[in-house]
mmCIF file of C-alpha atoms in Angstrom:
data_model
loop_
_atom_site.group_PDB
_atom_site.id
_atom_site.type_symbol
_atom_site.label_atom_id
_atom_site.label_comp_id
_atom_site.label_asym_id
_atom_site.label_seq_id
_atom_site.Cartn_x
_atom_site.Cartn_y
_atom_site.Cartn_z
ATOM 1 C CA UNK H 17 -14.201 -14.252 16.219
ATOM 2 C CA UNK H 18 -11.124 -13.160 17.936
ATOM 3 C CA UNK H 19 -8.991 -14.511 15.674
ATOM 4 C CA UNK H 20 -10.593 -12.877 12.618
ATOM 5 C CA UNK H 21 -10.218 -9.605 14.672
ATOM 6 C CA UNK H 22 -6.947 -10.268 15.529
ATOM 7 C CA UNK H 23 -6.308 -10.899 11.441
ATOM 8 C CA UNK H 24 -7.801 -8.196 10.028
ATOM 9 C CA UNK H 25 -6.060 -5.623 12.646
ATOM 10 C CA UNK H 26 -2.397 -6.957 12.266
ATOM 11 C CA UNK H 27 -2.585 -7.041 7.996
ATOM 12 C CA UNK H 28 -4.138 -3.720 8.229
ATOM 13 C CA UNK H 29 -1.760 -1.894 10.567
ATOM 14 C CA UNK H 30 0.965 -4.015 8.077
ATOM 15 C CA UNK H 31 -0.592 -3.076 4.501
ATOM 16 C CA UNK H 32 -1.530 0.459 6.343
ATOM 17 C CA UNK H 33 1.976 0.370 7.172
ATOM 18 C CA UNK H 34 2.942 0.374 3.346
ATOM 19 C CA UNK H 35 0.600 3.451 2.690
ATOM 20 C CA UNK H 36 2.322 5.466 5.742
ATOM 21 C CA UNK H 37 5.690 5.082 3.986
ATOM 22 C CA UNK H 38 4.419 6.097 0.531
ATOM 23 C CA UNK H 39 2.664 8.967 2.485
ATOM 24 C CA UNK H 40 6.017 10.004 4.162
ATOM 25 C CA UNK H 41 7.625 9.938 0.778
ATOM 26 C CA UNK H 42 5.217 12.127 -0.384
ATOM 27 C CA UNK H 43 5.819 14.738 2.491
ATOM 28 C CA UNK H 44 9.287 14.970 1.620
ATOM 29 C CA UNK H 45 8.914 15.581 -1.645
ATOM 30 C CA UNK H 46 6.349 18.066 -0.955
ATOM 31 C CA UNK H 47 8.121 20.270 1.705
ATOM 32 C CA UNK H 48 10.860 20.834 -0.508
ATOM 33 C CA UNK H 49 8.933 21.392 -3.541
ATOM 34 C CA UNK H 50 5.002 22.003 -2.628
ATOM 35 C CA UNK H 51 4.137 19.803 -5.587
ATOM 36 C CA UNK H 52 3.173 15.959 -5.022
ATOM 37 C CA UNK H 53 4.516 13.320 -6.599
ATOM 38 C CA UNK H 54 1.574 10.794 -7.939
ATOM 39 C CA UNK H 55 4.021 8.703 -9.887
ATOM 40 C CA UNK H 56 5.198 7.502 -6.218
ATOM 41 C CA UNK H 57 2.592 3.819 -6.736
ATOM 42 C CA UNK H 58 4.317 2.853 -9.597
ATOM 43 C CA UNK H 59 7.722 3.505 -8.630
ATOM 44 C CA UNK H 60 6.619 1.364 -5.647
ATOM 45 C CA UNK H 61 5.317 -1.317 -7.975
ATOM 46 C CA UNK H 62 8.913 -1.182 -9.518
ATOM 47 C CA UNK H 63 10.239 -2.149 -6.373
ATOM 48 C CA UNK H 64 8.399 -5.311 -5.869
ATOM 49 C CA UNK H 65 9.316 -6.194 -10.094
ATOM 50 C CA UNK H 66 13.162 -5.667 -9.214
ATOM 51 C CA UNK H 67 12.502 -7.760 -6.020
ATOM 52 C CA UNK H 68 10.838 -10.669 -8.951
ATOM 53 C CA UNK H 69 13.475 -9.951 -11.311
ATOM 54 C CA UNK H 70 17.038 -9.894 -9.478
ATOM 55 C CA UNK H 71 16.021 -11.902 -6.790
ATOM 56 C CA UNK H 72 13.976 -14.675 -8.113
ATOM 57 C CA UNK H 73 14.904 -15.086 -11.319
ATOM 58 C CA UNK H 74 18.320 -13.652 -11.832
ATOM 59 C CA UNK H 75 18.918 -15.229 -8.269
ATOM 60 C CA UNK H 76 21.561 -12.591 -6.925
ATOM 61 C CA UNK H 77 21.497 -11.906 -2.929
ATOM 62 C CA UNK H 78 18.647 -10.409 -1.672
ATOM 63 C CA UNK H 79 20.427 -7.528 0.457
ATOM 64 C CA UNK H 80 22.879 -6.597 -2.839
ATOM 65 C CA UNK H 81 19.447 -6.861 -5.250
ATOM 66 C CA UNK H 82 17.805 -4.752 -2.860
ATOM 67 C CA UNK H 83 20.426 -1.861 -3.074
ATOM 68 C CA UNK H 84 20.975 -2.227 -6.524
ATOM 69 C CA UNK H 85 17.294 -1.583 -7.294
ATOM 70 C CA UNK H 86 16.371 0.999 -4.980
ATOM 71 C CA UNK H 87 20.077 3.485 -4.757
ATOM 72 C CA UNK H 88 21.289 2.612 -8.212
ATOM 73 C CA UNK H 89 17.552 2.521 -10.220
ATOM 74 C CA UNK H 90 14.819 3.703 -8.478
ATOM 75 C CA UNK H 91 16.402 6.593 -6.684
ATOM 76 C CA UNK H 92 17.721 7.572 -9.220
ATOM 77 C CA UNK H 93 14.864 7.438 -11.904
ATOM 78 C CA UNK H 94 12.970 9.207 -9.230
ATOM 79 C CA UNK H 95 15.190 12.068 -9.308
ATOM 80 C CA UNK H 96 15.363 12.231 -13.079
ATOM 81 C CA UNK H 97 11.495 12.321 -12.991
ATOM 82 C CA UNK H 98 11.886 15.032 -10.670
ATOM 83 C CA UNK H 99 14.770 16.818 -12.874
ATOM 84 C CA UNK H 100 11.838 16.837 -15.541
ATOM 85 C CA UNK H 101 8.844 17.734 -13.538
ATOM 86 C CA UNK H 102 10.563 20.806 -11.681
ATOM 87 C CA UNK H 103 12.158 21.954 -15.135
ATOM 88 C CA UNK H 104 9.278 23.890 -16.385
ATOM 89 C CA UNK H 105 8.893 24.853 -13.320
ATOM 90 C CA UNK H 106 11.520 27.691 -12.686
ATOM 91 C CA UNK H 107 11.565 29.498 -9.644
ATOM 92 C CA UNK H 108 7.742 29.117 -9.066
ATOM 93 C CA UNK H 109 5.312 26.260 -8.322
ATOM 94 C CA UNK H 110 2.315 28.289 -8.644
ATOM 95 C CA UNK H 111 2.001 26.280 -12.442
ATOM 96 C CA UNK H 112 -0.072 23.421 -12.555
ATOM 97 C CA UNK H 113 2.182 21.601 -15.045
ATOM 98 C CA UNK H 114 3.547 19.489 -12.116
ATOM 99 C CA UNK H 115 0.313 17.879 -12.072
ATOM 100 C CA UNK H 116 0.619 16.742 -15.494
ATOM 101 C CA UNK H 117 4.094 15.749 -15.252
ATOM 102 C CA UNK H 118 3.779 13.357 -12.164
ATOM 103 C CA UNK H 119 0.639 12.182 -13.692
ATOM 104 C CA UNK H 120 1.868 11.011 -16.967
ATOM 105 C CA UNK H 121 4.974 9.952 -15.586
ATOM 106 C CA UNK H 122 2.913 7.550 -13.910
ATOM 107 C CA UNK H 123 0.901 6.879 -16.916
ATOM 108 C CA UNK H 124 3.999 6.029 -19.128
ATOM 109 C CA UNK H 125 5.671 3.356 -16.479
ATOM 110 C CA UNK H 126 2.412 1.771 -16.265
ATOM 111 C CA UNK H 127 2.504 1.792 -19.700
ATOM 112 C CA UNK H 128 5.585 -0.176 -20.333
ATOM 113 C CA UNK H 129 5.059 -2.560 -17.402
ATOM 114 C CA UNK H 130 2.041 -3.588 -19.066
ATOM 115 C CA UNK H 131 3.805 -3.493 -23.088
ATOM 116 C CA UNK H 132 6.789 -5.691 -21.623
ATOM 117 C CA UNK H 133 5.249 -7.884 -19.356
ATOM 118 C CA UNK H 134 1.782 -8.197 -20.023
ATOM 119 C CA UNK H 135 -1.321 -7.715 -17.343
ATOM 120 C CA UNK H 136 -0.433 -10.059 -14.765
ATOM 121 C CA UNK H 137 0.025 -10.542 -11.313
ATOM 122 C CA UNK H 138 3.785 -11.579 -10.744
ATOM 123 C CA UNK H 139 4.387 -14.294 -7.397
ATOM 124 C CA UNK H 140 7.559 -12.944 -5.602
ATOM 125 C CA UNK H 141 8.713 -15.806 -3.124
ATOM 126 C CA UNK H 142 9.174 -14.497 0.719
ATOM 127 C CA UNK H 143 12.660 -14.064 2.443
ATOM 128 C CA UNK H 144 11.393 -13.756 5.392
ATOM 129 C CA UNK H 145 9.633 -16.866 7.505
ATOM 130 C CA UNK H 146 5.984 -16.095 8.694
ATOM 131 C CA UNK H 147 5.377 -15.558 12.350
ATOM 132 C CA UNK H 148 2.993 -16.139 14.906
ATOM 133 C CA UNK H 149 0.867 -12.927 17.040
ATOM 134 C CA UNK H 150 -1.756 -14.891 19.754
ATOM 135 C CA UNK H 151 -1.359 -17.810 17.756
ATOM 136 C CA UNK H 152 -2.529 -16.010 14.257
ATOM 137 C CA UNK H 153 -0.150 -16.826 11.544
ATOM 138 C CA UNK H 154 1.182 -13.884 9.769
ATOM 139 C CA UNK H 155 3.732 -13.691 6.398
ATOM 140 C CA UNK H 156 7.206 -12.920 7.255
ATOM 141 C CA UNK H 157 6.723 -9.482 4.555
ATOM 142 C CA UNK H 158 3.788 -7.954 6.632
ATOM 143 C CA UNK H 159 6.433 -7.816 9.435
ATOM 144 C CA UNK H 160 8.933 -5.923 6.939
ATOM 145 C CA UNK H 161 6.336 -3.313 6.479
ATOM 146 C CA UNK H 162 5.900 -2.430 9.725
ATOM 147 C CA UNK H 163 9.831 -2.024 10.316
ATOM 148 C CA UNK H 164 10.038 0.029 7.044
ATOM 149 C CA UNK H 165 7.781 2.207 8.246
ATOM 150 C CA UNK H 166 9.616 2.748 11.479
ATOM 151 C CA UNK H 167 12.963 2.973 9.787
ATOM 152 C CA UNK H 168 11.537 5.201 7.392
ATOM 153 C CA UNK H 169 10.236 7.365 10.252
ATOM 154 C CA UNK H 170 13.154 7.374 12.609
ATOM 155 C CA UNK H 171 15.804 8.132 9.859
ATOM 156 C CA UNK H 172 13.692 11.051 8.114
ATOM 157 C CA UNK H 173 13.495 12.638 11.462
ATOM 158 C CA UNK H 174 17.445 11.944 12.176
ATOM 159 C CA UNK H 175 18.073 13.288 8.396
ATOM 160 C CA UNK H 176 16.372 16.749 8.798
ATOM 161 C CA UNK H 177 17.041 17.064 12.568
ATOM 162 C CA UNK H 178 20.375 16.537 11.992
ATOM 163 C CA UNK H 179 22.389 16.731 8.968
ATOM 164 C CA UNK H 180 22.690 19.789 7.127
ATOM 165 C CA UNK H 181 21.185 18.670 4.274
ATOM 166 C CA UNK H 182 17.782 17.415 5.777
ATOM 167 C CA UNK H 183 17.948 21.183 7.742
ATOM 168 C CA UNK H 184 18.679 22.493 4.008
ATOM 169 C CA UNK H 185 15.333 20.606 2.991
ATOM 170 C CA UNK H 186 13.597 21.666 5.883
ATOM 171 C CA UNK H 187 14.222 25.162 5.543
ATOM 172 C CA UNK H 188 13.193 25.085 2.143
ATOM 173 C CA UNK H 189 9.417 24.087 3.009
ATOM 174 C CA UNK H 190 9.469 27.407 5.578
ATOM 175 C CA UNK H 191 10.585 29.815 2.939
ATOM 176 C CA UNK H 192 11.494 29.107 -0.611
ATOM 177 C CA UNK H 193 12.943 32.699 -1.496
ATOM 178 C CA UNK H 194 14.723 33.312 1.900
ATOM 179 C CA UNK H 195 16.478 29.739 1.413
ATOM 180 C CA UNK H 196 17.350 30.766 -1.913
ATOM 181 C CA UNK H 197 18.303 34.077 -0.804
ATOM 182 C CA UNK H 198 20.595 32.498 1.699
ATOM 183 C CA UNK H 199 22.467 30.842 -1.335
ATOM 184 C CA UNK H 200 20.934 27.176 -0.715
ATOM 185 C CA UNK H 201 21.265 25.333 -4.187
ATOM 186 C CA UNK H 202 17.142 24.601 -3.989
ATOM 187 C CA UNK H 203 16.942 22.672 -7.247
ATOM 188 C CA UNK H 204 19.757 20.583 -6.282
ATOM 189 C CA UNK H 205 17.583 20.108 -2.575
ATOM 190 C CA UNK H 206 14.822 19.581 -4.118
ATOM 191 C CA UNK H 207 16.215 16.823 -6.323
ATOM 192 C CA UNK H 208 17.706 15.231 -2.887
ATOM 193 C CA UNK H 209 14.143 15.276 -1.907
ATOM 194 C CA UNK H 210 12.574 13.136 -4.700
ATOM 195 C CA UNK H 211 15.768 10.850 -4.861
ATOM 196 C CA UNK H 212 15.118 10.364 -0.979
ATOM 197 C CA UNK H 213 11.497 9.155 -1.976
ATOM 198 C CA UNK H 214 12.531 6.868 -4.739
ATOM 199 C CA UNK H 215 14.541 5.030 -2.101
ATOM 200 C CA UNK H 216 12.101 5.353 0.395
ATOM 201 C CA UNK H 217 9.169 3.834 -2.038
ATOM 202 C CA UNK H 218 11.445 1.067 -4.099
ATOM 203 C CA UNK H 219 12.705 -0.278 -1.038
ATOM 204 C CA UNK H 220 9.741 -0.854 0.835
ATOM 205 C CA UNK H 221 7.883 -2.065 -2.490
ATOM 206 C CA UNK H 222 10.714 -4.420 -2.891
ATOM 207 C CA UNK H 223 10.500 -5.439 0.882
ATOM 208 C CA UNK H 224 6.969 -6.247 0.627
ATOM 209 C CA UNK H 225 6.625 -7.861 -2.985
ATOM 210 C CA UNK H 226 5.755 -11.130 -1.897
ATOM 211 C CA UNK H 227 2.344 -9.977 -0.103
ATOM 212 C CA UNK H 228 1.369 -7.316 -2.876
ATOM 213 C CA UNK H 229 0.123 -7.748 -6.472
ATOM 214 C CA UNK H 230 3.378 -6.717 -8.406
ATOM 215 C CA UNK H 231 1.004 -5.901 -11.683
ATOM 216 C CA UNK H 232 1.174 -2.980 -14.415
ATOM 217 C CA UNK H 233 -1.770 -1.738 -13.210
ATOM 218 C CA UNK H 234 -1.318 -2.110 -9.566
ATOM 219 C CA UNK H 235 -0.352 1.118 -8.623
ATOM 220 C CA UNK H 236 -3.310 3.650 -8.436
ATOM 221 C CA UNK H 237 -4.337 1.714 -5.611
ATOM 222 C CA UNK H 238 -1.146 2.145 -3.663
ATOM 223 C CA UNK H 239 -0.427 5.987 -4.607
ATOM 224 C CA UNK H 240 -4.255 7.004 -3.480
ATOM 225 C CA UNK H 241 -4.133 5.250 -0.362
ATOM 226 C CA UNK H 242 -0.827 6.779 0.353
ATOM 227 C CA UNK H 243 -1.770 9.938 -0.504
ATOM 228 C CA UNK H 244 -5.211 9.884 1.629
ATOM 229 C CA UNK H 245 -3.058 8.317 4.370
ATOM 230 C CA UNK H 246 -0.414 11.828 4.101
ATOM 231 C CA UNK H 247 -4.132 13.995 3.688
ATOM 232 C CA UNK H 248 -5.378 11.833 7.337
ATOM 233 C CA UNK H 249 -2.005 11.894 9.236
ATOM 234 C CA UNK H 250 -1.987 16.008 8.059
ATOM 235 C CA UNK H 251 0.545 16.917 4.847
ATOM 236 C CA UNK H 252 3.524 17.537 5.943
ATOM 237 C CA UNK H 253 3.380 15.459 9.408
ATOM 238 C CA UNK H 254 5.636 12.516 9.208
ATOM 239 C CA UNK H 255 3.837 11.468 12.886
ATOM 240 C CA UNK H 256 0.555 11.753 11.277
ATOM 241 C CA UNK H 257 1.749 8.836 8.673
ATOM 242 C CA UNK H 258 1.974 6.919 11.299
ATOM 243 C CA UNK H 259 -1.211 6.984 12.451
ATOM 244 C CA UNK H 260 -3.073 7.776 8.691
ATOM 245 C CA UNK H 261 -1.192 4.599 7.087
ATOM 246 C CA UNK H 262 -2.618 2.283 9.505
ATOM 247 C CA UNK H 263 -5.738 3.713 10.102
ATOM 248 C CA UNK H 264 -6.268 3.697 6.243
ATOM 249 C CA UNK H 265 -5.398 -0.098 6.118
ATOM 250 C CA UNK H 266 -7.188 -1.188 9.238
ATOM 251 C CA UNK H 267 -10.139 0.459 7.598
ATOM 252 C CA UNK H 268 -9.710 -1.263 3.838
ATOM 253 C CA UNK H 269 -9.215 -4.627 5.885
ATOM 254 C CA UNK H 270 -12.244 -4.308 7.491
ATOM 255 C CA UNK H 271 -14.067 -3.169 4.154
ATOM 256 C CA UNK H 272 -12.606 -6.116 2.088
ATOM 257 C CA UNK H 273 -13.555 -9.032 5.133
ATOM 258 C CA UNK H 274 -17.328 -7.268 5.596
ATOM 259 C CA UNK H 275 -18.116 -6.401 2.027
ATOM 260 C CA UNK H 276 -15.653 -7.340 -0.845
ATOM 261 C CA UNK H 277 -12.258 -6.147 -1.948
ATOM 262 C CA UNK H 278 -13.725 -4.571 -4.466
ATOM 263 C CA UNK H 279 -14.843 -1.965 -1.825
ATOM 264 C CA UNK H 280 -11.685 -0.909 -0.096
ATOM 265 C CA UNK H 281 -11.081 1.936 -2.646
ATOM 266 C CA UNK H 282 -14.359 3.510 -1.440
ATOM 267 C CA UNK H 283 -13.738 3.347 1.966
ATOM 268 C CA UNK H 284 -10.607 4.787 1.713
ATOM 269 C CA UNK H 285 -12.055 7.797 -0.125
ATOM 270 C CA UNK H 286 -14.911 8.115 2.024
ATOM 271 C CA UNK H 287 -12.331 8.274 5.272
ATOM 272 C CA UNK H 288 -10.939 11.262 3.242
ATOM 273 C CA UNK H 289 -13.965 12.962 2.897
ATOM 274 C CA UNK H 290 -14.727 12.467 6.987
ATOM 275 C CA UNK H 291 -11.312 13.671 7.596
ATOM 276 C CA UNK H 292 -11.744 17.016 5.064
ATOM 277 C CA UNK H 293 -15.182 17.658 6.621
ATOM 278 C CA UNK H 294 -14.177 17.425 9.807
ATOM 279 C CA UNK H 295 -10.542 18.311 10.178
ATOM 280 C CA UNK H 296 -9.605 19.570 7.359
ATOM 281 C CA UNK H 297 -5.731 20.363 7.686
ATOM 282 C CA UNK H 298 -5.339 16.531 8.926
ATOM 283 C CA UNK H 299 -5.018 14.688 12.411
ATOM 284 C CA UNK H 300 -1.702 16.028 13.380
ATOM 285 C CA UNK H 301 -1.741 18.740 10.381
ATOM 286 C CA UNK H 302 -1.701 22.821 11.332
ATOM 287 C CA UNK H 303 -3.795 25.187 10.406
ATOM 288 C CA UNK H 304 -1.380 27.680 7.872
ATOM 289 C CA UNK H 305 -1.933 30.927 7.075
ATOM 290 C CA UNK H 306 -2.897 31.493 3.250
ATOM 291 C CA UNK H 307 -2.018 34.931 1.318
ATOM 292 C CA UNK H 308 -5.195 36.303 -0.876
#
């Protein structure tokens, strides 16, 4: 019993782990921008097909196929996307053409994944030996998520904190016509900001390929479960992640050992509805002001 405890807790903080960091990606994105980014699951799925692709099959180093996926080709396909979504945009995000943008950007990737190569379930081998935690045996990649998500964490806060830059970004989620008004390029932030989550989502995708179903269709489940992790941590609250991510995956563990996998969805959704009824603005989320 203790060991199925002890398994179900460690893989759920780890997978949770994985939903923190897509939720952090989406904060960024969202502070300097106030749109969310739902193609953020597939471009996370893209990071576990580069990790199949260059690593296993074209067989080049794992560090060098790592950077070469996430700086040179996700990052920057992320900001492209972004380029496109914040075009019709303007000066204003009060349009709900974002929506549709991210949306069917996500749409079209899944698209080709699925036109090229095919609807299956791709096997990416693991770098990383497995360990042991109380004598439970754990893959080598669940450890990898939980030190993404810390990196993640620790150099976000370090990037707004203190470079100017991140304080650029972070200024722009306070006031988006005083930063402009100070002469801040804000598209050219803003851009930052989604190229930041490209990186942020393609590396840990390719980190954690080996313990993930690298499928076309594979990433709804990661982009709602990051995004109810963001809505449970509060939007915005990179500390919140932290706590959201792996509550979110302790819970779908649970849900998928008691009832089925075929459940987990659910409970994540119904742990969003608990945390909108009753705390609405989030764990560590604050209550904002709203103009009428």
């Amino acid at each position: 019993m203790l060991s199925e405890i002890l398994i179900i807790v460690i893989r759920g903080i780890a997978i949770g782990s994985i939903f923190a960091t897509i939720a952090m990606s989406f904060n960024i994105v969202h502070g300097a921008t106030n749109i969310f980014n739902f193609a953020q699951g597939n471009m996370f799925i893209l990071g576990g097909f580069a990790a199949y692709f260059l690593a296993n099959q074209v067989g080049m180093a794992w560090w060098l196929a790592m950077l070469v996926a996430t700086g040179l080709g996700i990052a920057a396909l992320v900001a492209f996307q972004g380029y496109i979504t914040l075009l019709p945009l303007r000066s204003s995000v009060e349009q709900d053409s974002w929506l549709i943008s991210t949306v069917s950007v996500s749409v079209i990737i899944g698209a080709v994944l699925m036109i090229t190569q095919g609807p299956f379930a791709y096997s990416v081998s693991n770098v990383m030996p497995s360990f042991r935690i109380l004598g439970t045996r754990t893959p080598g990649a669940y450890g990898l998520a939980i030190f993404a998500m810390v990196f993640w964490y620790v150099a976000l806060r370090l990037f707004l904190r203190k470079t100017f830059i991140g304080l650029a970004i972070s200024a722009l989620s306070q006031d988006f016509d005083a930063a402009r008004a100070a002469g801040l390029p804000v598209r050219r932030l803003q851009l930052i900001a989604f190229a930041i989550s490209g990186l942020m989502v393609g590396s840990v995708g390719f980190l954690v390929a080996p313990v993930i179903s690298v499928s076309p269709d594979a990433g709804l489940k990661y982009v709602l479960n990051g995004f109810v992790a963001a809505v449970v941590g509060g939007i915005g609250s990179n500390v919140g992640t932290l706590i959201g991510g792996p509550l979110v995956g302790v819970a779908a563990m649970l849900t998928a050992y008691k009832i089925g996998g075929a459940y987990q969805d659910l409970a994540s959704l119904l742990l969003l509805v608990a945390i909108l009824m009753l705390r609405p603005q989030g764990l560590f989320g604050r209550v904002t002001a709203r103009r009428v």
